[in-house]
Amino acid sequence: MRRVYLDHAATTGVDRDVLEKMTPYFSDTFGNPNSLHSFGREAEKAVTSSRDAIAKLLGCKPNELYFTSGGTEADNWAIKGIYTAYKNKGNHIITTKIEHKAVLASCQRLQKDGAEITYLDVDKYGTVDLEQLKNSITDKTILVSVITANNEVGTIQPIAEIGRICKERGVLFHTDAVQAIGAVDIDVKRDNIDLLSLSAHKVYGPKGIGALYIRNGVKCDRYISGGSQERGMRAGTTNVPLIVGMAAAFEKAVLNSEENNKKLIRLRDELIQRIEAGIPNSYLNGHRINRLPNNVNFCFEFVEGESLLLMLDMQGIAVSSGSACTSGSLEPSHVLSAMGVPPEIAQSATRFTFGRENTMEDIDYVVECLKKNLMTLRAMSPLFKQEKGDAKHV
Amino acid sequence: MYSQKVMENFANPKNVGVIEDADGIGTVGNPTCGDIMKMYLKIENDVITDAKFQTFGCAAAIASSSMATQMIKGKTIDEALTITNRQVIEALEGLPPKKIHCSVLAEEAIKLAIEDYRSKKKT
Ligand SMILES: Cc1ncc(COP(=O)(O)O)c(C=O)c1O
Ligand SMILES: [Zn+2]
């Protein structure tokens, strides 16, 4: 059976070149970079050159980068570390209603400790309101955290403008760029970013490795206590092969971004166009232009997302559904809710995220299967009023 | 996550559709809170001779509808009323804990359809 992976926003497979670069650091060059002997020095050299490479891609200094276990840890560290370090100055944090759970749950945790959190609204395309941001900043505000590009609907935020506003008002700015690396042009100095979260596995790097950029001069509490790794800020024996893999993956993603993105945008726009032209009662979620090059997200009225996902899965197509009917009541995606999508429509949200290996033929197959499955599920749905002989209804 | 039996009933659900001259119809759930199930029964001399369903919902809801309609066909309405969601789950070889409520809908839809039949018969 044909298999089409369209869930690259969930994770990607490790690129063969990346894997090749990582491999020697598992068994051959296995030293602990903290050791003074030659084994340690060899490993340290690899970590240093990886750090240098990533710093160059982001426009920061190598000593502003701290390796973490992934994007989740980087987000937790940024939010909690800044709060601890600055809570005597103020207890107010501004974020948005469409952050990744790693940021939202960290903020909710801090609320229990006395933090005040403002969750900014978004418009129907998922873009934050800069006026609301400006009006929300008070003398108690210490941090603004806005996701660079949303993982569900792909909307890209005006990061440089947010950075400028934060700089003018003297508050720190954190952004979760996990989905954005390679897709969005990022320069932390130019864009006035104080903290930035990264993860390797969304761009063909290994899982379980990420990084937090913390601008020099920003006080951020250490997150994991122990040894002196990461300049005393994040203890734990350095994961050399994964760091090497992350640097290689980021380099490939950023240095080839123009070419990659051009190809992805062609696939993305073709799928959007084919769905809109061929499938009635389908609604694109997210911004049409300010959108991740690989992201397509649609609601298909009268069907439920999980059913569609499983039907596509039986045909070898891997997608992601935004909703899950769990624990007795439906929990529609917090992102779609914030965008004002009604719950009964949000329930059908389906995300298709492209990657390097996808082709136009994949789109032919996906559209064909989508039409067939939607016809089946809609015919089964008591919500769908079939008008017999009306070809407009799929 | 789902058992083989659930996937079979989801991939090839039995008794999907509408009975135009149904003797009892039961609808449960609503679109804002999750799954919706509409159950149609054909009943002769208090025996369920046909059952069909329409479901908007997850795989567990569709599989439960398919299994429940199969279980009640040929049963008297009193027998059908004793069928619980536990029995539907058993017949499906289990459901994930988070999906138990989806099978409750099938039990409730059958009960409502039979109630509908009885109230129509009285008048
Ligand atoms: C926007 C965003 N932030 C954070 C994460 C978490 O990253 P990780 O899987 O490396 O913990 C993800 C991925 O799930 C993501 O999409
Ligand atoms: Zn369900």
XYZ file of C-alpha atoms and ligand atoms in Angstrom:
534
model
C 0.000 0.000 0.000
C 1.060 3.526 -0.752
C 2.151 5.372 2.406
C 2.099 9.145 2.650
C 3.415 10.845 5.757
C 1.758 14.233 6.220
C 2.480 14.783 9.873
C 5.849 16.522 9.774
C 4.710 19.031 12.396
C 4.484 16.120 14.838
C 7.942 14.852 14.030
C 10.277 13.968 11.184
C 12.714 11.148 10.558
C 16.396 11.862 11.042
C 18.037 12.970 7.809
C 20.624 10.439 6.565
C 23.436 13.029 6.404
C 22.549 14.174 9.904
C 22.574 10.592 11.143
C 25.952 10.038 9.560
C 27.376 13.081 11.339
C 25.948 11.960 14.689
C 26.965 8.335 14.510
C 30.675 8.604 15.468
C 29.719 10.341 18.708
C 27.889 7.351 20.138
C 30.672 4.774 20.295
C 33.892 6.146 18.823
C 34.143 9.705 20.095
C 32.211 8.973 23.246
C 34.041 11.148 25.770
C 32.439 13.447 28.308
C 33.047 17.026 27.192
C 33.632 17.980 30.826
C 36.652 15.677 31.096
C 40.089 17.200 30.795
C 41.682 14.310 28.910
C 41.865 13.881 25.143
C 38.648 11.821 25.002
C 36.792 14.650 26.656
C 38.470 17.299 24.549
C 37.471 15.566 21.315
C 33.845 15.499 22.419
C 34.017 19.074 23.610
C 35.309 20.142 20.229
C 32.200 18.697 18.583
C 29.911 20.439 21.050
C 31.706 23.754 20.582
C 31.510 23.643 16.811
C 27.817 22.646 16.999
C 27.107 25.544 19.334
C 28.999 27.927 17.045
C 27.056 26.713 14.027
C 23.645 27.159 15.659
C 24.609 30.572 17.045
C 25.568 31.707 13.578
C 22.193 30.617 12.182
C 20.313 32.588 14.839
C 22.555 35.648 14.873
C 23.586 35.236 18.500
C 26.776 34.482 20.404
C 27.610 30.846 21.191
C 27.535 31.543 24.923
C 23.920 32.639 24.624
C 22.830 29.101 23.725
C 21.938 26.402 26.251
C 21.210 22.850 25.218
C 18.070 21.227 26.609
C 16.174 17.965 26.248
C 13.864 19.542 23.675
C 11.385 22.295 22.986
C 9.231 21.481 25.992
C 12.113 21.937 28.401
C 13.233 25.127 26.671
C 9.727 26.601 27.018
C 9.413 25.549 30.651
C 12.817 26.959 31.451
C 12.211 30.285 29.720
C 8.876 30.949 31.415
C 9.702 29.638 34.884
C 13.327 30.792 34.874
C 12.406 34.369 34.015
C 9.589 34.437 36.538
C 11.864 33.272 39.346
C 14.588 35.712 38.409
C 12.330 38.758 37.961
C 9.363 38.158 40.265
C 10.598 40.829 42.666
C 10.367 43.300 39.815
C 6.908 42.197 38.703
C 4.621 39.188 38.550
C 2.915 39.806 35.222
C 3.488 37.685 32.119
C 1.769 38.190 28.781
C 1.303 35.285 26.429
C -1.334 34.212 23.900
C -4.262 31.817 23.742
C -2.596 29.848 20.954
C 0.706 28.834 22.532
C 1.961 25.299 22.609
C 0.933 23.422 25.754
C 4.517 23.655 27.037
C 4.144 27.443 27.391
C 0.486 27.436 28.455
C 0.947 24.804 31.148
C 4.075 26.569 32.434
C 2.120 29.808 32.753
C -0.745 28.020 34.474
C 1.741 26.511 36.911
C 3.089 29.976 37.728
C -0.428 31.294 38.334
C -0.541 28.966 41.322
C 2.596 30.690 42.607
C 1.060 34.132 42.329
C 1.882 35.089 38.760
C -0.645 37.094 36.805
C -0.983 35.934 33.241
C -2.637 37.745 30.349
C -3.597 35.470 27.469
C -3.819 37.603 24.334
C -6.630 37.016 21.877
C -6.078 36.225 18.227
C -8.162 37.139 15.199
C -9.894 34.553 13.040
C -6.630 33.844 11.215
C -4.781 33.187 14.453
C -2.768 36.439 14.472
C -2.195 38.278 17.754
C -3.478 41.806 18.193
C -0.531 44.164 18.658
C -2.739 46.909 20.116
C -3.991 44.528 22.784
C -0.388 43.577 23.471
C 0.633 47.227 23.912
C -2.366 47.900 26.154
C -1.663 44.860 28.291
C 1.886 45.842 29.279
C 2.009 47.332 32.791
C 4.846 48.262 35.149
C 4.454 44.760 36.603
C 5.039 43.036 33.254
C 8.307 41.123 33.088
C 7.868 38.869 30.073
C 5.976 38.543 26.805
C 5.912 35.070 25.242
C 4.478 34.659 21.740
C 4.910 31.582 19.571
C 6.776 32.362 16.324
C 4.532 30.104 14.243
C 1.661 28.039 15.537
C 2.005 24.275 15.369
C -1.666 23.559 14.612
C -2.767 26.138 12.077
C 0.648 27.410 10.969
C -0.018 31.115 11.417
C 3.194 33.147 11.638
C 3.191 36.038 14.121
C 4.705 39.506 13.536
C 7.702 38.616 15.688
C 9.928 41.552 14.770
C 7.166 44.024 15.649
C 6.490 42.285 18.938
C 10.233 42.405 19.653
C 10.279 46.135 18.949
C 7.286 46.785 21.220
C 8.855 44.762 24.042
C 12.163 46.564 23.675
C 10.508 49.985 23.757
C 8.525 49.070 26.850
C 11.442 47.412 28.639
C 9.976 43.930 28.935
C 11.609 40.680 27.953
C 10.461 38.796 24.865
C 10.447 35.017 24.524
C 9.342 33.150 21.422
C 8.813 29.444 20.809
C 10.397 28.911 17.403
C 10.159 25.121 17.435
C 7.969 25.017 14.313
C 9.558 28.064 12.735
C 13.229 27.172 12.393
C 14.068 26.924 8.711
C 10.597 28.135 7.756
C 10.743 31.669 9.105
C 13.729 33.992 8.792
C 14.913 34.536 12.366
C 17.667 36.814 13.636
C 17.476 37.232 17.385
C 19.394 40.523 17.439
C 17.554 42.127 14.538
C 14.191 40.961 15.896
C 14.931 41.965 19.524
C 14.338 38.473 20.873
C 15.571 37.863 24.426
C 14.778 34.172 24.699
C 14.001 31.612 22.010
C 13.093 27.907 22.188
C 14.219 25.332 19.644
C 13.837 21.621 19.069
C 15.679 19.390 16.598
C 13.122 16.749 15.685
C 10.784 18.915 13.617
C 13.501 19.502 11.037
C 14.964 16.028 10.506
C 17.108 16.089 13.628
C 16.950 13.678 16.561
C 14.216 13.705 19.203
C 15.049 14.642 22.775
C 17.326 17.583 22.050
C 16.636 21.288 21.865
C 18.053 24.606 22.900
C 17.168 27.802 24.677
C 18.749 31.055 23.565
C 19.067 33.495 26.456
C 20.431 36.916 25.515
C 23.490 37.924 27.507
C 22.397 40.307 30.226
C 19.068 38.573 30.799
C 18.846 36.934 34.190
C 17.238 33.532 33.902
C 17.189 31.154 36.841
C 19.025 27.867 36.360
C 16.573 25.136 35.571
C 18.238 21.833 36.384
C 20.626 21.765 39.326
C 23.701 19.599 39.454
C 27.029 19.759 37.658
C 28.593 22.684 35.897
C 27.451 21.871 32.360
C 26.062 24.683 30.193
C 27.953 27.228 32.307
C 26.194 26.072 35.442
C 22.771 26.827 34.009
C 21.598 23.389 32.940
C 23.203 20.414 34.624
C 23.440 16.928 33.166
C 26.067 15.152 31.096
C 26.166 16.736 27.678
C 24.387 14.741 24.975
C 27.100 15.023 22.363
C 25.644 12.979 19.459
C 22.257 14.633 19.676
C 23.789 18.099 19.828
C 25.879 17.313 16.745
C 22.718 16.035 15.055
C 20.728 19.124 15.972
C 23.369 21.464 14.579
C 23.571 19.485 11.351
C 19.779 19.430 11.017
C 19.430 23.170 11.670
C 22.180 23.978 9.192
C 20.495 21.951 6.509
C 17.096 23.491 7.309
C 18.238 27.104 7.436
C 20.871 27.122 4.711
C 18.513 25.409 2.235
C 15.425 27.179 3.498
C 14.672 29.134 0.355
C 14.668 26.058 -1.849
C 12.862 23.886 0.732
C 10.186 26.448 1.388
C 9.522 27.105 -2.270
C 8.830 23.418 -2.794
C 6.708 23.142 0.346
C 4.647 26.205 -0.523
C 3.853 24.722 -3.933
C 2.589 21.535 -2.280
C 0.745 23.461 0.415
C -1.044 25.792 -1.960
C -1.897 22.980 -4.353
C -3.566 20.972 -1.585
C -5.431 24.029 -0.301
C -6.630 24.839 -3.796
C -7.693 21.254 -4.536
C -9.621 20.914 -1.276
C -11.351 24.260 -1.672
C -12.276 23.524 -5.273
C -13.311 19.920 -4.794
C -14.704 19.482 -1.296
C -17.756 21.496 -0.222
C -18.199 22.610 3.378
C -14.462 22.701 3.965
C -12.874 25.659 5.704
C -9.199 26.575 5.765
C -7.878 27.319 9.245
C -5.100 29.850 9.735
C -3.706 32.657 7.649
C -3.496 32.176 3.917
C -0.145 33.914 3.433
C 1.496 34.360 6.832
C 1.573 30.633 7.194
C 4.187 27.927 7.666
C 5.218 26.633 4.217
C 4.346 23.054 5.136
C 1.027 23.534 6.945
C -2.484 22.857 5.676
C -5.321 22.741 8.197
C -8.976 22.299 7.277
C -12.283 21.769 8.996
C -14.617 19.434 7.133
C -18.116 20.117 8.338
C -20.333 17.179 9.458
C -17.460 14.807 10.200
C -15.370 14.139 13.232
C -11.607 14.513 13.004
C -10.587 11.234 14.584
C -12.764 9.198 12.238
C -11.285 10.914 9.220
C -7.766 10.437 10.574
C -8.315 6.707 11.084
C -9.869 6.250 7.657
C -6.926 8.009 6.021
C -4.620 5.868 8.122
C -6.222 2.723 6.699
C -5.240 4.090 3.284
C -1.661 4.703 4.408
C -1.994 8.457 4.919
C -0.782 9.952 8.197
C -2.369 13.231 9.304
C -3.230 14.805 12.619
C -6.624 15.726 14.012
C -7.123 18.767 16.170
C -9.849 17.394 18.330
C -10.367 14.423 20.539
C -13.578 13.282 22.125
C -12.185 12.313 25.477
C -13.295 12.283 29.090
C -16.977 12.736 28.414
C -16.959 16.128 26.860
C -15.367 17.252 23.677
C -12.303 19.399 24.039
C -11.923 21.341 20.863
C -8.454 22.619 20.076
C -7.635 25.666 22.219
C -6.142 27.266 19.123
C -9.296 26.932 17.005
C -11.463 28.036 19.941
C -9.355 31.175 20.301
C -9.815 31.802 16.575
C -13.572 31.682 17.063
C -14.223 28.403 15.254
C -17.465 26.920 16.662
C -16.890 23.679 18.590
C -18.948 21.482 16.275
C -16.818 22.622 13.329
C -13.535 22.581 15.242
C -14.197 18.911 15.926
C -13.396 18.108 12.317
C -10.073 19.926 12.146
C -7.467 17.967 10.219
C -3.842 18.989 9.828
C -1.678 17.977 6.875
C 1.983 18.938 7.218
C 4.329 18.350 4.321
C 7.977 17.422 4.298
C 10.892 17.131 1.931
C 9.906 13.751 0.542
C 6.321 14.620 -0.424
C 5.340 14.971 -4.071
C 2.481 16.271 -6.192
C 1.435 12.622 -6.705
C 0.949 12.388 -2.950
C -1.567 15.205 -3.233
C -3.492 13.387 -5.966
C -3.746 10.347 -3.718
C -4.648 12.325 -0.601
C -7.378 14.318 -2.325
C -8.846 11.172 -3.834
C -8.919 9.418 -0.441
C -10.232 12.530 1.307
C -13.168 12.812 -1.073
C -14.033 9.144 -0.681
C -13.778 9.176 3.120
C -15.713 12.385 3.528
C -18.467 10.996 1.353
C -18.643 7.895 3.575
C -18.526 9.803 6.855
C -20.945 12.492 5.769
C -23.417 9.878 4.540
C -23.198 8.359 8.006
C -23.648 11.672 9.791
C -27.069 12.695 11.135
C -25.966 16.313 10.791
C -25.486 16.133 7.057
C -28.677 16.781 5.119
C -28.225 14.846 1.949
C -29.874 16.457 -0.996
C -30.290 13.581 -3.369
C -28.860 14.174 -6.799
C -27.122 17.327 -5.698
C -23.592 16.822 -6.949
C -22.383 19.754 -4.920
C -22.547 17.689 -1.783
C -19.630 15.368 -1.385
C -5.296 2.115 20.920
C -8.411 0.403 19.509
C -9.081 -3.355 19.445
C -9.254 -5.299 16.191
C -13.012 -5.622 16.672
C -13.480 -1.856 17.038
C -11.453 -1.233 13.909
C -13.477 -3.820 11.966
C -16.746 -2.227 13.011
C -15.365 1.222 12.255
C -13.965 0.299 8.849
C -17.050 -1.658 7.797
C -19.889 -0.544 10.024
C -23.062 -2.606 9.836
C -26.544 -1.079 9.675
C -25.566 2.419 8.613
C -28.481 4.425 7.284
C -32.015 5.569 7.786
C -35.273 3.582 8.123
C -37.804 5.802 6.385
C -40.854 4.292 8.114
C -39.175 3.645 11.462
C -41.405 2.736 14.404
C -39.037 4.324 16.893
C -36.251 6.916 16.591
C -33.806 7.949 19.303
C -31.233 10.737 19.093
C -28.575 11.372 21.722
C -25.638 13.752 22.049
C -25.236 17.169 20.502
C -22.752 18.682 18.122
C -21.137 21.062 20.587
C -20.236 18.424 23.152
C -19.106 15.528 21.006
C -20.629 12.489 19.357
C -24.201 12.338 18.090
C -26.095 9.120 17.467
C -29.455 8.647 15.781
C -31.025 5.198 16.049
C -33.895 3.962 13.853
C -35.904 0.833 14.790
C -38.443 -1.223 12.868
C -40.568 -3.144 15.356
C -43.192 -5.824 14.729
C -45.089 -7.455 17.625
C -42.550 -5.993 20.026
C -39.685 -7.657 18.133
C -36.955 -5.500 16.585
C -36.915 -6.566 12.955
C -34.517 -3.910 11.721
C -32.159 -1.341 13.222
C -30.143 1.368 11.499
C -28.043 4.267 12.719
C -26.460 7.551 11.745
C -23.506 8.675 13.815
C -21.363 11.769 13.880
C -18.410 10.870 15.990
C -15.188 9.113 16.685
C -14.292 5.540 15.794
C -15.543 4.318 19.181
C -18.941 5.904 18.605
C -19.281 4.464 15.107
C -18.145 0.992 16.191
C -20.497 1.066 19.202
C -23.423 2.018 16.967
C -22.569 -0.777 14.563
C -22.218 -3.366 17.330
C -25.298 -2.255 19.289
C -27.566 -2.420 16.227
C -26.293 -5.921 15.469
C -26.949 -6.991 19.053
C -30.574 -5.837 19.177
C -31.772 -7.103 15.824
C -34.192 -9.997 16.329
C -34.542 -9.265 20.049
C -37.781 -8.329 21.768
C -37.853 -4.787 22.996
C -37.681 -6.002 26.598
C -34.537 -7.965 25.769
C -33.073 -4.989 23.929
C -33.686 -2.771 26.949
C -31.454 -4.984 29.085
C -28.456 -4.426 26.813
C -25.906 -2.196 28.522
C -22.903 -0.313 27.221
C -20.748 -2.834 29.153
C -22.062 -5.586 26.893
C -21.397 -3.457 23.816
C -17.837 -2.842 25.019
C -17.361 -6.542 25.696
C -18.572 -7.422 22.218
C -16.099 -4.868 20.854
C -13.296 -6.544 22.830
C -12.777 -3.419 24.910
C -12.599 0.341 24.508
C -9.939 2.726 25.829
C -11.072 4.242 29.169
C -11.417 7.699 27.626
C -13.854 6.294 25.069
C -16.278 4.519 27.389
C -18.746 7.401 27.191
C -19.032 6.927 23.428
C -20.546 3.471 23.993
C -23.011 4.856 26.546
C -24.560 6.811 23.683
C -25.486 3.575 21.897
C -27.264 2.226 24.965
C -29.096 5.521 25.443
C -30.080 5.801 21.780
C -31.654 2.328 21.852
C -33.590 3.179 25.014
C -34.843 6.437 23.527
C -35.894 4.758 20.283
C -37.869 2.123 22.191
C -39.446 4.825 24.352
C -40.389 6.660 21.195
C -41.981 3.471 19.827
C -43.951 2.899 23.021
C -45.222 6.451 23.249
C -46.349 6.318 19.614
C -48.102 2.995 20.185
C -50.106 4.400 23.084
C -51.615 7.197 21.038
C 5.452 24.919 18.933
C 6.024 23.786 19.700
N 6.645 24.017 20.870
C 7.187 23.028 21.597
C 7.141 21.720 21.179
C 7.739 20.650 22.034
O 9.010 20.286 21.560
P 9.653 18.901 22.007
O 8.859 17.831 21.343
O 11.063 18.955 21.519
O 9.584 18.832 23.500
C 6.504 21.426 19.960
C 6.382 20.045 19.449
O 5.548 19.254 19.854
C 5.924 22.486 19.207
O 5.281 22.254 18.063
Zn -16.451 9.451 20.862
